[in-house]
mmCIF file of C-alpha atoms in Angstrom:
data_model
loop_
_atom_site.group_PDB
_atom_site.id
_atom_site.type_symbol
_atom_site.label_atom_id
_atom_site.label_comp_id
_atom_site.label_asym_id
_atom_site.label_seq_id
_atom_site.Cartn_x
_atom_site.Cartn_y
_atom_site.Cartn_z
ATOM 1 C CA UNK A 147 -0.633 5.561 12.886
ATOM 2 C CA UNK A 148 -1.926 6.292 16.401
ATOM 3 C CA UNK A 149 -2.587 10.017 16.180
ATOM 4 C CA UNK A 150 -4.242 11.430 19.298
ATOM 5 C CA UNK A 151 -3.694 8.451 21.586
ATOM 6 C CA UNK A 152 -1.473 10.532 23.860
ATOM 7 C CA UNK A 153 -4.295 13.068 24.061
ATOM 8 C CA UNK A 154 -6.849 10.454 25.036
ATOM 9 C CA UNK A 155 -8.670 10.635 21.699
ATOM 10 C CA UNK A 156 -10.452 7.458 20.639
ATOM 11 C CA UNK A 157 -10.855 8.626 17.045
ATOM 12 C CA UNK A 158 -7.833 10.897 16.761
ATOM 13 C CA UNK A 159 -7.120 10.155 13.120
ATOM 14 C CA UNK A 160 -10.724 10.789 12.149
ATOM 15 C CA UNK A 161 -10.673 14.120 13.993
ATOM 16 C CA UNK A 162 -7.400 15.101 12.304
ATOM 17 C CA UNK A 163 -8.621 14.231 8.823
ATOM 18 C CA UNK A 164 -11.846 16.153 9.341
ATOM 19 C CA UNK A 165 -9.787 19.261 10.026
ATOM 20 C CA UNK A 166 -7.300 18.681 7.218
ATOM 21 C CA UNK A 167 -9.981 18.450 4.532
ATOM 22 C CA UNK A 168 -11.006 21.991 5.467
ATOM 23 C CA UNK A 169 -7.578 23.393 4.574
ATOM 24 C CA UNK A 170 -7.635 25.281 1.303
ATOM 25 C CA UNK A 171 -5.001 24.219 -1.181
ATOM 26 C CA UNK A 172 -4.692 20.633 0.023
ATOM 27 C CA UNK A 173 -5.654 18.297 -2.805
ATOM 28 C CA UNK A 174 -4.440 14.826 -1.810
ATOM 29 C CA UNK A 175 -4.298 13.724 1.839
ATOM 30 C CA UNK A 176 -2.674 10.321 2.223
ATOM 31 C CA UNK A 177 -2.361 8.683 5.667
ATOM 32 C CA UNK A 178 0.214 5.902 5.955
ATOM 33 C CA UNK A 179 0.635 2.858 8.145
ATOM 34 C CA UNK A 180 -2.909 2.179 9.304
ATOM 35 C CA UNK A 181 -3.486 -0.667 11.737
ATOM 36 C CA UNK A 182 -6.551 -2.911 11.209
ATOM 37 C CA UNK A 183 -7.861 -2.096 14.679
ATOM 38 C CA UNK A 184 -7.847 1.631 13.848
ATOM 39 C CA UNK A 185 -10.347 1.290 11.030
ATOM 40 C CA UNK A 186 -13.804 2.413 12.128
ATOM 41 C CA UNK A 187 -17.004 3.106 10.216
ATOM 42 C CA UNK A 188 -16.271 6.826 10.671
ATOM 43 C CA UNK A 189 -12.850 6.472 9.050
ATOM 44 C CA UNK A 190 -14.224 4.441 6.158
ATOM 45 C CA UNK A 191 -16.926 7.054 5.611
ATOM 46 C CA UNK A 192 -14.266 9.771 5.394
ATOM 47 C CA UNK A 193 -12.242 7.821 2.850
ATOM 48 C CA UNK A 194 -15.352 7.136 0.834
ATOM 49 C CA UNK A 195 -16.907 10.584 0.958
ATOM 50 C CA UNK A 196 -14.055 13.096 1.067
ATOM 51 C CA UNK A 197 -12.475 13.811 -2.310
ATOM 52 C CA UNK A 198 -9.309 15.195 -0.725
ATOM 53 C CA UNK A 199 -8.504 11.907 1.021
ATOM 54 C CA UNK A 200 -6.819 9.612 -1.475
ATOM 55 C CA UNK A 201 -8.476 6.274 -2.099
ATOM 56 C CA UNK A 202 -5.294 4.601 -0.912
ATOM 57 C CA UNK A 203 -4.876 2.360 2.119
ATOM 58 C CA UNK A 204 -1.415 1.505 3.437
ATOM 59 C CA UNK A 205 -1.922 -1.284 5.984
ATOM 60 C CA UNK A 206 0.984 -3.624 6.859
ATOM 61 C CA UNK A 207 -0.590 -6.978 7.721
ATOM 62 C CA UNK A 208 2.753 -8.674 8.599
ATOM 63 C CA UNK A 209 1.382 -12.211 8.079
ATOM 64 C CA UNK A 210 -1.902 -14.027 7.639
ATOM 65 C CA UNK A 211 -1.381 -17.393 9.290
ATOM 66 C CA UNK A 212 -3.184 -17.297 12.647
ATOM 67 C CA UNK A 213 -0.334 -18.968 14.547
ATOM 68 C CA UNK A 214 2.176 -16.504 13.130
ATOM 69 C CA UNK A 215 -0.065 -13.545 13.936
ATOM 70 C CA UNK A 216 -0.185 -14.659 17.571
ATOM 71 C CA UNK A 217 3.583 -15.103 17.718
ATOM 72 C CA UNK A 218 3.955 -11.588 16.312
ATOM 73 C CA UNK A 219 1.513 -10.254 18.921
ATOM 74 C CA UNK A 220 -0.719 -8.903 16.176
ATOM 75 C CA UNK A 221 -4.362 -8.274 16.915
ATOM 76 C CA UNK A 222 -6.916 -9.997 14.722
ATOM 77 C CA UNK A 223 -7.109 -13.240 12.777
ATOM 78 C CA UNK A 224 -7.000 -14.210 9.129
ATOM 79 C CA UNK A 225 -10.794 -14.194 9.048
ATOM 80 C CA UNK A 226 -11.142 -10.744 10.638
ATOM 81 C CA UNK A 227 -8.417 -9.239 8.437
ATOM 82 C CA UNK A 228 -9.997 -10.654 5.290
ATOM 83 C CA UNK A 229 -13.398 -9.301 6.290
ATOM 84 C CA UNK A 230 -11.881 -5.858 6.875
ATOM 85 C CA UNK A 231 -10.113 -5.755 3.507
ATOM 86 C CA UNK A 232 -13.308 -6.792 1.748
ATOM 87 C CA UNK A 233 -15.298 -4.158 3.654
ATOM 88 C CA UNK A 234 -12.806 -1.450 2.664
ATOM 89 C CA UNK A 235 -12.912 -2.486 -0.981
ATOM 90 C CA UNK A 236 -16.700 -2.513 -0.970
ATOM 91 C CA UNK A 237 -17.135 0.853 0.756
ATOM 92 C CA UNK A 238 -14.320 2.799 -0.936
ATOM 93 C CA UNK A 239 -14.584 2.936 -4.752
ATOM 94 C CA UNK A 240 -11.346 2.665 -6.765
ATOM 95 C CA UNK A 241 -9.361 1.749 -3.661
ATOM 96 C CA UNK A 242 -5.644 1.050 -3.950
ATOM 97 C CA UNK A 243 -4.541 -1.304 -1.180
ATOM 98 C CA UNK A 244 -0.866 -1.517 -0.220
ATOM 99 C CA UNK A 245 0.334 -3.925 2.443
ATOM 100 C CA UNK A 246 3.547 -5.439 3.791
ATOM 101 C CA UNK A 247 4.526 -8.845 5.113
ATOM 102 C CA UNK A 248 7.425 -10.229 7.121
ATOM 103 C CA UNK A 249 8.884 -13.567 6.040
ATOM 104 C CA UNK A 250 11.178 -15.698 8.148
ATOM 105 C CA UNK A 251 9.683 -14.770 11.495
ATOM 106 C CA UNK A 252 10.735 -17.415 14.055
ATOM 107 C CA UNK A 253 8.485 -20.440 13.741
ATOM 108 C CA UNK A 254 7.293 -19.739 10.203
ATOM 109 C CA UNK A 255 6.778 -23.225 8.800
ATOM 110 C CA UNK A 256 6.616 -24.217 5.143
ATOM 111 C CA UNK A 257 2.854 -24.570 5.533
ATOM 112 C CA UNK A 258 2.507 -21.088 7.056
ATOM 113 C CA UNK A 259 4.484 -19.561 4.201
ATOM 114 C CA UNK A 260 2.465 -21.427 1.589
ATOM 115 C CA UNK A 261 -0.691 -20.091 3.225
ATOM 116 C CA UNK A 262 0.714 -16.569 2.951
ATOM 117 C CA UNK A 263 1.533 -17.067 -0.732
ATOM 118 C CA UNK A 264 -1.954 -18.345 -1.464
ATOM 119 C CA UNK A 265 -3.456 -15.412 0.388
ATOM 120 C CA UNK A 266 -1.499 -12.900 -1.679
ATOM 121 C CA UNK A 267 -2.663 -14.723 -4.812
ATOM 122 C CA UNK A 268 -6.297 -14.716 -3.730
ATOM 123 C CA UNK A 269 -6.466 -11.153 -2.410
ATOM 124 C CA UNK A 270 -4.592 -9.496 -5.294
ATOM 125 C CA UNK A 271 -3.255 -6.509 -3.371
ATOM 126 C CA UNK A 272 -2.179 -3.587 -5.527
ATOM 127 C CA UNK A 273 1.242 -3.310 -3.887
ATOM 128 C CA UNK A 274 3.084 -5.497 -1.396
ATOM 129 C CA UNK A 275 6.388 -4.951 0.379
ATOM 130 C CA UNK A 276 8.190 -7.946 1.819
ATOM 131 C CA UNK A 277 10.673 -7.677 4.683
ATOM 132 C CA UNK A 278 13.011 -10.226 6.205
ATOM 133 C CA UNK A 279 12.793 -10.903 9.901
ATOM 134 C CA UNK A 280 15.844 -9.806 11.892
ATOM 135 C CA UNK A 281 16.561 -9.875 15.609
ATOM 136 C CA UNK A 282 16.218 -6.504 17.307
ATOM 137 C CA UNK A 283 17.339 -5.846 20.846
ATOM 138 C CA UNK A 284 14.507 -5.232 23.247
ATOM 139 C CA UNK A 285 11.830 -7.063 21.249
ATOM 140 C CA UNK A 286 10.072 -10.219 22.491
ATOM 141 C CA UNK A 287 10.845 -12.029 19.235
ATOM 142 C CA UNK A 288 14.559 -12.113 19.966
ATOM 143 C CA UNK A 289 13.864 -14.730 22.636
ATOM 144 C CA UNK A 290 11.852 -16.999 20.350
ATOM 145 C CA UNK A 291 13.194 -20.312 19.131
ATOM 146 C CA UNK A 292 12.868 -21.862 15.657
ATOM 147 C CA UNK A 293 14.853 -19.148 13.901
ATOM 148 C CA UNK A 294 15.087 -19.599 10.137
ATOM 149 C CA UNK A 295 18.186 -19.755 7.990
ATOM 150 C CA UNK A 296 18.933 -16.537 6.085
ATOM 151 C CA UNK A 297 18.963 -18.388 2.771
ATOM 152 C CA UNK A 298 15.442 -19.707 3.375
ATOM 153 C CA UNK A 299 14.216 -16.227 4.273
ATOM 154 C CA UNK A 300 15.716 -14.731 1.118
ATOM 155 C CA UNK A 301 14.121 -17.427 -1.023
ATOM 156 C CA UNK A 302 10.728 -16.797 0.523
ATOM 157 C CA UNK A 303 11.043 -13.068 0.037
ATOM 158 C CA UNK A 304 11.906 -13.550 -3.636
ATOM 159 C CA UNK A 305 8.980 -15.920 -4.154
ATOM 160 C CA UNK A 306 6.512 -13.509 -2.625
ATOM 161 C CA UNK A 307 7.870 -10.499 -4.504
ATOM 162 C CA UNK A 308 7.734 -12.369 -7.817
ATOM 163 C CA UNK A 309 4.164 -13.346 -7.111
ATOM 164 C CA UNK A 310 3.190 -9.760 -6.297
ATOM 165 C CA UNK A 311 5.000 -8.434 -9.362
ATOM 166 C CA UNK A 312 2.796 -10.558 -11.592
ATOM 167 C CA UNK A 313 -0.327 -9.264 -9.830
ATOM 168 C CA UNK A 314 0.827 -5.645 -10.017
ATOM 169 C CA UNK A 315 1.625 -6.005 -13.714
ATOM 170 C CA UNK A 316 -1.902 -7.149 -14.436
ATOM 171 C CA UNK A 317 -3.373 -4.229 -12.522
ATOM 172 C CA UNK A 318 -1.064 -1.759 -14.284
ATOM 173 C CA UNK A 319 -1.996 -3.113 -17.711
ATOM 174 C CA UNK A 320 -5.666 -2.648 -16.885
ATOM 175 C CA UNK A 321 -4.994 1.104 -17.009
ATOM 176 C CA UNK A 322 -3.694 1.092 -20.588
ATOM 177 C CA UNK A 323 -6.042 3.111 -22.756
ATOM 178 C CA UNK A 324 -7.589 4.939 -19.822
ATOM 179 C CA UNK A 325 -7.354 8.649 -19.052
ATOM 180 C CA UNK A 326 -6.491 9.415 -15.415
ATOM 181 C CA UNK A 327 -5.633 12.438 -13.293
ATOM 182 C CA UNK A 328 -1.976 12.771 -12.279
ATOM 183 C CA UNK A 329 0.106 15.159 -10.198
ATOM 184 C CA UNK A 330 3.189 16.492 -11.968
ATOM 185 C CA UNK A 331 6.394 16.227 -9.935
ATOM 186 C CA UNK A 332 8.899 17.479 -12.497
ATOM 187 C CA UNK A 333 11.397 16.380 -15.107
ATOM 188 C CA UNK A 334 12.489 12.777 -14.721
ATOM 189 C CA UNK A 335 15.930 12.019 -13.333
ATOM 190 C CA UNK A 336 16.190 9.269 -15.958
ATOM 191 C CA UNK A 337 15.936 11.619 -18.941
ATOM 192 C CA UNK A 338 14.843 15.200 -19.520
ATOM 193 C CA UNK A 339 12.541 13.931 -22.275
ATOM 194 C CA UNK A 340 10.125 12.503 -19.688
ATOM 195 C CA UNK A 341 7.994 14.157 -17.021
ATOM 196 C CA UNK A 342 7.439 12.267 -13.767
ATOM 197 C CA UNK A 343 3.925 12.255 -12.340
ATOM 198 C CA UNK A 344 1.835 10.188 -9.940
ATOM 199 C CA UNK A 345 -1.789 9.193 -9.873
ATOM 200 C CA UNK A 346 -3.820 8.863 -6.708
ATOM 201 C CA UNK A 347 -2.836 5.221 -6.255
ATOM 202 C CA UNK A 348 0.922 5.851 -6.334
ATOM 203 C CA UNK A 349 2.579 7.108 -3.157
ATOM 204 C CA UNK A 350 5.927 8.957 -3.152
ATOM 205 C CA UNK A 351 9.114 6.937 -2.634
ATOM 206 C CA UNK A 352 7.472 3.538 -2.122
ATOM 207 C CA UNK A 353 5.437 3.189 -5.346
ATOM 208 C CA UNK A 354 6.166 3.733 -9.008
ATOM 209 C CA UNK A 355 5.506 6.774 -11.184
ATOM 210 C CA UNK A 356 3.687 7.754 -14.363
ATOM 211 C CA UNK A 357 6.115 8.871 -17.075
ATOM 212 C CA UNK A 358 4.712 11.305 -19.625
ATOM 213 C CA UNK A 359 6.480 11.972 -22.925
ATOM 214 C CA UNK A 360 4.211 14.553 -24.518
ATOM 215 C CA UNK A 361 2.520 17.740 -23.365
ATOM 216 C CA UNK A 362 3.429 20.756 -21.270
ATOM 217 C CA UNK A 363 3.032 20.928 -17.490
ATOM 218 C CA UNK A 364 4.802 22.297 -14.434
ATOM 219 C CA UNK A 365 5.567 20.701 -11.075
ATOM 220 C CA UNK A 366 2.484 20.861 -8.877
ATOM 221 C CA UNK A 367 0.013 20.809 -11.754
ATOM 222 C CA UNK A 368 -2.813 18.296 -11.874
ATOM 223 C CA UNK A 369 -3.355 17.139 -15.461
ATOM 224 C CA UNK A 370 -5.151 14.419 -17.380
ATOM 225 C CA UNK A 371 -2.956 11.701 -18.856
ATOM 226 C CA UNK A 372 -3.768 8.895 -21.262
ATOM 227 C CA UNK A 373 -1.933 5.672 -20.383
ATOM 228 C CA UNK A 374 -0.253 3.912 -23.307
ATOM 229 C CA UNK A 375 2.036 1.345 -21.681
ATOM 230 C CA UNK A 376 2.788 -0.211 -18.310
ATOM 231 C CA UNK A 377 5.225 -2.262 -16.270
ATOM 232 C CA UNK A 378 4.527 -3.833 -12.892
ATOM 233 C CA UNK A 379 5.596 -0.636 -11.163
ATOM 234 C CA UNK A 380 5.414 2.285 -13.614
ATOM 235 C CA UNK A 381 3.029 3.646 -16.214
ATOM 236 C CA UNK A 382 3.702 5.541 -19.447
ATOM 237 C CA UNK A 383 1.516 7.987 -21.325
ATOM 238 C CA UNK A 384 0.974 11.523 -22.506
ATOM 239 C CA UNK A 385 -0.922 14.591 -21.372
ATOM 240 C CA UNK A 386 -4.357 15.071 -22.882
ATOM 241 C CA UNK A 387 -5.600 18.034 -20.852
#
């Protein structure tokens, strides 16, 4: 997200968020697709101090091996990225951190992939998407050598997703027994006996939902829900107020 760059603003996103939090009726403001180099002390302070800005960071890291980051023309190193994630987690209470990685980028060795797997294990991100590299016309990567076989890329994607699923399941289960605030979206498409809601750490379309099977609420309501069960992606509970 590079809001304001075309206007010559150095802190365009910060300026935008400062105006959005003034708008009456807005309850959850959720920026997507932050780049590490965009994160300033001012932005962190907004996330930490403004109730309307969700404690949710969506920051695709792409890879973590330093050689791969250079080949991808990504700014930063493993050390600087790790320091940033730790700073965000320290400064922003109850932060949900979603990221994304690309596997199979030309030149990704077994060692580089193993380093990525270990990093995901160590960092315990709340959510992780995994994409397969594919050639795209007009990109520098299309000219790179050491392309990987599609089967190898698929296997790596599956490994990483399975690893993240286990991490996400543990984090979801930590919420069992807790009472959290959720936003009601409406009757579930799965069954009219369930209401679909989301808590602050679940974004539309890319994350799971909170299914509620008891209590009355309308779409757009914010209610309290007690969590009784969980999968890696979804939560289950009932309205308590």
